[in-house]
């Protein structure tokens, strides 16, 4: 009977790691956290990777694996309470450059690494989200903590909170701030900063203001909308839905032509738009310019996030800066403290954000 050869890539997939990281374990090139090394060696033994690739084939290419086992001990690694366990990061999409997570993730990972904790990332598929299933390669017995980013489904988060594993949620579903949560929560501050930004525009002459973004996409979008409407109420200005773009997030917020169609359908042109994030604001700005309107003379536009692109777009975008690196470090500390003290009360942390006024307003 033919025996299927287990490849290094298949081993890496089973561990939820890159092939390069697994290669380092066996070739002893570069530094790999001890917890990661123990995971790879244990999984290799489970799959018969070393036995088949070294003993059966006699391949000199795989022989460094033999040394790896000798360095770790001649018998199967025995794990202490926390040794060999990892933190799992679950996300619906890996944050790109248009997301504060591009600063959050490196800082979060570095903080864990310094503490000897390994981060393993899993991208949740739509069917897994809908059916409340964990990613295929996530092994709960090897997971000491879970963090989520860009997962805004309430039922899925409640499922995770019921696993009995420390859980930290970055942002959450809309109106999570009004819910009794069974997990730790960290977010950027959204309401006060949006009130300040909207008030600034009103004080500088804007009388008709619209909000742009799906206010039910996530808790932060909802809170930014709340800040916007509170500022309008403060100055006695009516909220006018017909000059807002509040379509569901499945709509084409990344399309300039789609934005042009939304603007052309409005009964009149507002003085200013407050956008749910910088990605939306930048696309809206390009749409306005394509219509041969001037920003800020014809329409003022402001975003939220403080991404790098907000500085280099023309004109530079007024925004609200999220301290992504600091939130990443704080999140790592929060999760590790929860792992050490699982019995303590759940906490919510909001980290201050800073309005930055530029030429777009």
Coordinates of C-alpha atoms in Angstrom, one line a residue:
X1 CA 0.0 0.0 0.0
X2 CA 1.4 3.4 -1.0
X3 CA 2.2 5.8 1.8
X4 CA 1.4 9.5 1.1
X5 CA 4.4 11.7 1.7
X6 CA 3.6 14.5 4.1
X7 CA 5.2 17.7 2.7
X8 CA 6.6 20.6 4.7
X9 CA 3.8 22.8 3.3
X10 CA 1.1 20.4 4.5
X11 CA 2.8 20.4 8.0
X12 CA 2.9 24.2 7.9
X13 CA -0.8 24.3 7.0
X14 CA -1.7 21.9 9.8
X15 CA 0.1 24.2 12.2
X16 CA -1.4 27.4 10.8
X17 CA 2.2 28.7 10.1
X18 CA 4.2 29.7 7.1
X19 CA 6.4 27.1 5.4
X20 CA 9.4 29.4 6.2
X21 CA 8.7 29.2 9.9
X22 CA 8.4 25.4 9.8
X23 CA 11.7 25.3 7.8
X24 CA 13.5 27.3 10.5
X25 CA 12.5 24.7 13.1
X26 CA 14.1 21.8 11.2
X27 CA 17.0 23.7 9.7
X28 CA 17.8 25.7 12.8
X29 CA 18.1 28.9 10.8
X30 CA 16.8 32.0 12.5
X31 CA 15.0 32.4 15.8
X32 CA 11.7 30.6 16.4
X33 CA 9.8 31.0 19.8
X34 CA 10.0 27.8 21.9
X35 CA 6.2 27.5 21.9
X36 CA 6.1 27.5 18.1
X37 CA 8.9 25.0 17.9
X38 CA 7.1 22.6 20.3
X39 CA 3.9 23.0 18.3
X40 CA 5.7 22.1 15.0
X41 CA 7.5 19.1 16.5
X42 CA 4.3 17.8 18.1
X43 CA 2.3 18.2 14.9
X44 CA 5.1 16.6 12.9
X45 CA 5.1 13.6 15.1
X46 CA 1.3 13.3 14.9
X47 CA 1.4 13.4 11.1
X48 CA 4.3 11.0 10.9
X49 CA 6.3 13.7 9.1
X50 CA 9.7 13.0 10.6
X51 CA 9.3 9.2 10.6
X52 CA 8.4 9.1 6.9
X53 CA 10.6 11.8 5.6
X54 CA 13.7 10.9 7.6
X55 CA 13.5 7.1 8.3
X56 CA 11.6 6.0 5.2
X57 CA 13.3 8.2 2.6
X58 CA 16.6 8.6 4.2
X59 CA 16.6 12.1 2.6
X60 CA 19.5 14.2 3.8
X61 CA 17.3 17.3 3.1
X62 CA 15.0 16.4 6.0
X63 CA 17.6 15.1 8.4
X64 CA 17.9 18.4 10.3
X65 CA 14.6 17.4 11.7
X66 CA 16.3 14.6 13.6
X67 CA 18.6 17.2 15.2
X68 CA 15.6 19.3 16.1
X69 CA 14.1 16.5 18.0
X70 CA 17.4 15.8 19.8
X71 CA 17.6 19.4 20.8
X72 CA 14.1 19.4 22.1
X73 CA 14.7 16.1 23.9
X74 CA 14.7 12.5 22.8
X75 CA 11.1 11.8 23.9
X76 CA 7.8 13.5 23.0
X77 CA 7.8 17.1 24.4
X78 CA 5.9 17.4 27.6
X79 CA 4.2 20.7 28.0
X80 CA 3.7 22.8 31.1
X81 CA 0.4 24.7 31.7
X82 CA 1.3 27.4 29.2
X83 CA 4.3 26.0 27.3
X84 CA 3.5 25.2 23.7
X85 CA 0.2 27.1 23.7
X86 CA -0.5 30.0 21.3
X87 CA -2.7 33.0 20.9
X88 CA -5.1 32.7 17.9
X89 CA -6.0 35.8 15.9
X90 CA -9.3 35.4 14.1
X91 CA -10.2 37.9 11.4
X92 CA -12.6 38.1 8.5
X93 CA -10.0 39.9 6.4
X94 CA -6.3 40.6 7.0
X95 CA -6.1 44.4 7.6
X96 CA -4.5 46.3 4.7
X97 CA -2.8 49.7 4.4
X98 CA -6.3 51.4 4.5
X99 CA -6.9 50.0 8.0
X100 CA -5.6 51.0 11.4
X101 CA -4.8 47.3 11.9
X102 CA -1.8 47.7 9.6
X103 CA -0.1 49.4 12.6
X104 CA -2.0 47.4 15.3
X105 CA -0.8 43.9 14.2
X106 CA 3.0 44.4 14.2
X107 CA 2.9 46.0 17.6
X108 CA 0.6 43.3 19.0
X109 CA 2.7 40.5 17.6
X110 CA 6.0 42.1 18.8
X111 CA 4.6 42.4 22.4
X112 CA 3.5 38.7 22.4
X113 CA 6.8 37.6 20.9
X114 CA 8.8 39.4 23.6
X115 CA 6.7 37.5 26.2
X116 CA 7.5 34.2 24.4
X117 CA 3.9 33.8 23.1
X118 CA 3.3 32.7 19.5
X119 CA 0.6 34.4 17.4
X120 CA -1.3 32.2 14.9
X121 CA -3.6 34.0 12.4
X122 CA -6.7 32.5 10.9
X123 CA -8.9 34.1 8.3
X124 CA -12.5 33.2 8.9
X125 CA -14.5 32.1 5.8
X126 CA -18.0 33.3 5.3
X127 CA -19.6 29.8 5.8
X128 CA -17.6 29.4 9.0
X129 CA -19.0 32.7 10.2
X130 CA -22.5 31.9 9.3
X131 CA -22.4 28.4 10.8
X132 CA -20.5 29.4 13.9
X133 CA -17.5 27.1 13.2
X134 CA -13.9 27.5 14.1
X135 CA -11.2 27.5 11.4
X136 CA -10.3 23.9 10.4
X137 CA -6.7 24.1 11.7
X138 CA -7.3 25.8 15.0
X139 CA -6.7 23.4 17.9
X140 CA -8.3 24.5 21.1
X141 CA -6.0 22.4 23.3
X142 CA -3.0 24.4 21.9
X143 CA -4.7 27.8 22.3
X144 CA -4.3 29.9 25.4
X145 CA -6.1 33.0 24.2
X146 CA -8.1 34.4 21.3
X147 CA -8.2 37.9 19.8
X148 CA -10.6 39.0 17.0
X149 CA -10.3 41.9 14.6
X150 CA -12.7 42.7 11.8
X151 CA -15.2 40.2 13.2
X152 CA -18.5 42.0 13.8
X153 CA -21.0 39.1 14.0
X154 CA -22.6 39.0 17.5
X155 CA -23.5 35.3 17.4
X156 CA -20.0 34.3 16.4
X157 CA -18.4 36.4 19.1
X158 CA -20.8 34.9 21.7
X159 CA -19.8 31.4 20.4
X160 CA -16.2 32.2 21.0
X161 CA -16.9 33.6 24.4
X162 CA -18.5 30.2 25.4
X163 CA -15.3 28.2 24.6
X164 CA -13.8 28.9 28.0
X165 CA -10.7 30.5 26.5
X166 CA -9.6 34.1 27.2
X167 CA -11.1 36.3 24.5
X168 CA -10.3 39.9 23.5
X169 CA -12.4 41.6 20.9
X170 CA -11.1 44.6 19.0
X171 CA -14.1 46.7 18.0
X172 CA -17.3 44.6 17.7
X173 CA -20.9 44.6 16.3
X174 CA -23.0 47.7 16.2
X175 CA -24.2 48.9 19.6
X176 CA -21.9 46.5 21.4
X177 CA -21.4 49.4 23.9
X178 CA -25.0 48.9 25.0
X179 CA -24.6 45.1 25.5
X180 CA -23.4 43.1 28.5
X181 CA -20.3 41.4 27.1
X182 CA -18.8 38.1 28.3
X183 CA -15.4 39.0 27.0
X184 CA -12.8 41.8 27.1
X185 CA -13.2 44.6 24.6
X186 CA -10.8 47.3 23.3
X187 CA -11.6 50.0 20.8
X188 CA -10.6 53.5 19.7
X189 CA -12.6 56.4 21.1
X190 CA -15.2 57.4 18.5
X191 CA -17.9 59.7 19.9
X192 CA -16.1 62.6 21.5
X193 CA -13.6 63.0 18.7
X194 CA -16.4 63.0 16.0
X195 CA -18.3 65.6 18.0
X196 CA -15.2 67.8 18.1
X197 CA -14.6 67.4 14.3
X198 CA -18.2 68.0 13.3
X199 CA -18.4 71.0 15.7
X200 CA -15.3 72.4 14.1
X201 CA -16.9 72.3 10.6
X202 CA -20.1 73.8 11.9
X203 CA -18.2 76.6 13.6
X204 CA -16.5 77.3 10.3
X205 CA -19.7 77.8 8.4
X206 CA -21.0 74.3 7.4
X207 CA -24.8 74.3 7.8
X208 CA -25.8 71.2 5.8
X209 CA -23.8 68.1 6.7
X210 CA -24.0 64.5 5.6
X211 CA -22.7 61.2 7.1
X212 CA -21.2 58.6 4.8
X213 CA -20.8 54.9 5.7
X214 CA -22.8 51.9 6.9
X215 CA -23.7 52.8 10.5
X216 CA -24.4 49.1 11.3
X217 CA -21.2 47.7 9.9
X218 CA -19.5 47.7 13.3
X219 CA -19.6 49.4 16.7
X220 CA -17.0 52.0 15.8
X221 CA -19.0 53.2 12.7
X222 CA -22.1 53.3 14.8
X223 CA -20.4 55.4 17.5
X224 CA -19.0 57.8 14.9
X225 CA -22.5 58.3 13.5
X226 CA -23.7 58.9 17.1
X227 CA -21.0 61.6 17.5
X228 CA -22.1 63.2 14.3
X229 CA -25.8 63.4 15.2
X230 CA -25.0 64.7 18.7
X231 CA -22.9 67.5 17.3
X232 CA -25.8 68.4 15.0
X233 CA -28.2 68.5 17.9
X234 CA -25.8 70.6 19.9
X235 CA -26.0 73.3 17.3
X236 CA -29.7 72.9 16.5
X237 CA -29.0 71.5 13.0
X238 CA -31.4 69.0 11.6
X239 CA -30.2 65.5 10.5
X240 CA -31.1 65.2 6.8
X241 CA -30.9 61.6 5.6
X242 CA -31.3 62.6 1.9
X243 CA -27.8 64.1 2.0
X244 CA -26.2 61.1 3.7
X245 CA -24.9 57.9 2.1
X246 CA -25.8 55.1 4.6
X247 CA -26.0 52.1 2.2
X248 CA -25.3 48.6 3.5
X249 CA -21.6 47.7 3.5
X250 CA -22.1 45.3 0.7
X251 CA -22.5 48.3 -1.6
X252 CA -19.6 49.6 -3.7
X253 CA -17.9 52.1 -1.3
X254 CA -14.7 51.5 -3.1
X255 CA -16.1 52.7 -6.5
X256 CA -15.7 56.3 -7.5
X257 CA -18.5 56.0 -10.1
X258 CA -20.8 54.6 -7.5
X259 CA -20.2 57.6 -5.3
X260 CA -20.8 59.9 -8.2
X261 CA -24.2 58.3 -8.7
X262 CA -25.1 58.7 -5.0
X263 CA -24.1 62.4 -5.1
X264 CA -26.1 63.1 -8.3
X265 CA -29.2 61.5 -6.7
X266 CA -29.1 64.0 -3.8
X267 CA -31.7 66.8 -3.9
X268 CA -28.9 69.4 -3.2
X269 CA -25.2 69.5 -2.4
X270 CA -24.2 69.5 1.3
X271 CA -21.6 71.8 2.7
X272 CA -19.6 68.9 4.3
X273 CA -19.4 65.1 4.6
X274 CA -18.2 63.2 7.7
X275 CA -17.1 59.8 6.6
X276 CA -16.9 56.6 8.7
X277 CA -13.3 56.0 7.8
X278 CA -10.5 57.3 5.6
X279 CA -10.9 54.7 2.9
X280 CA -14.5 55.9 2.3
X281 CA -13.4 59.6 2.5
X282 CA -10.6 59.2 0.0
X283 CA -12.9 57.6 -2.6
X284 CA -15.6 60.2 -2.0
X285 CA -13.0 62.9 -2.4
X286 CA -11.9 61.5 -5.8
X287 CA -15.5 61.3 -6.9
X288 CA -16.2 64.9 -6.0
X289 CA -13.0 66.0 -7.9
X290 CA -14.1 63.9 -10.9
X291 CA -17.4 65.9 -10.9
X292 CA -15.2 69.0 -11.3
X293 CA -16.1 70.2 -7.8
X294 CA -13.5 71.7 -5.5
X295 CA -12.6 70.3 -2.1
X296 CA -12.9 72.2 0.3
X297 CA -14.5 75.2 -1.4
X298 CA -17.5 73.3 -2.8
X299 CA -17.6 70.4 -0.4
X300 CA -15.6 69.8 2.8
X301 CA -14.7 66.1 3.5
X302 CA -13.4 64.5 6.6
X303 CA -12.5 60.9 7.5
X304 CA -11.4 58.7 10.4
X305 CA -8.4 56.5 11.0
X306 CA -5.4 58.7 10.2
X307 CA -3.9 56.3 7.7
X308 CA -0.8 57.3 5.7
X309 CA -2.8 57.8 2.5
X310 CA -4.8 60.6 4.3
X311 CA -1.6 62.7 4.4
X312 CA -0.6 62.3 0.7
X313 CA -4.1 62.6 -1.0
X314 CA -4.7 66.0 -2.6
X315 CA -5.9 67.9 -0.8
X316 CA -4.6 66.3 2.4
X317 CA -7.5 64.8 4.3
X318 CA -8.9 66.0 7.7
X319 CA -9.2 62.9 9.8
X320 CA -9.2 61.5 13.3
X321 CA -5.9 59.7 14.2
X322 CA -6.2 56.2 15.8
X323 CA -3.0 55.3 17.8
X324 CA -2.8 51.8 16.2
X325 CA 0.6 50.8 17.6
X326 CA -0.4 51.8 21.1
X327 CA -3.7 49.9 20.9
X328 CA -1.8 46.8 19.7
X329 CA 0.5 46.9 22.7
X330 CA -2.3 47.5 25.1
X331 CA -4.3 44.6 23.5
X332 CA -1.4 42.2 24.0
X333 CA -1.1 43.2 27.6
X334 CA -4.8 42.9 28.2
X335 CA -5.0 39.4 26.7
X336 CA -1.9 38.1 28.5
X337 CA -3.3 39.5 31.8
X338 CA -6.6 37.7 31.1
X339 CA -4.7 34.5 30.4
X340 CA -2.9 34.8 33.7
X341 CA -6.1 35.9 35.7
X342 CA -9.1 34.3 33.9
X343 CA -11.4 35.0 36.9
X344 CA -11.1 38.8 37.0
X345 CA -14.1 40.9 35.8
X346 CA -14.4 41.7 32.1
X347 CA -13.2 45.1 31.0
X348 CA -13.8 47.6 28.2
X349 CA -11.1 50.0 27.2
X350 CA -11.5 53.0 24.8
X351 CA -8.2 54.6 23.7
X352 CA -8.2 58.3 22.9
X353 CA -8.1 59.5 19.3
X354 CA -7.0 62.8 17.9
X355 CA -8.7 65.1 15.3
X356 CA -6.2 66.3 12.7
X357 CA -7.4 69.3 10.6
X358 CA -6.0 69.5 7.1
X359 CA -6.8 71.2 3.8
X360 CA -9.9 69.0 2.9
X361 CA -11.9 71.0 5.4

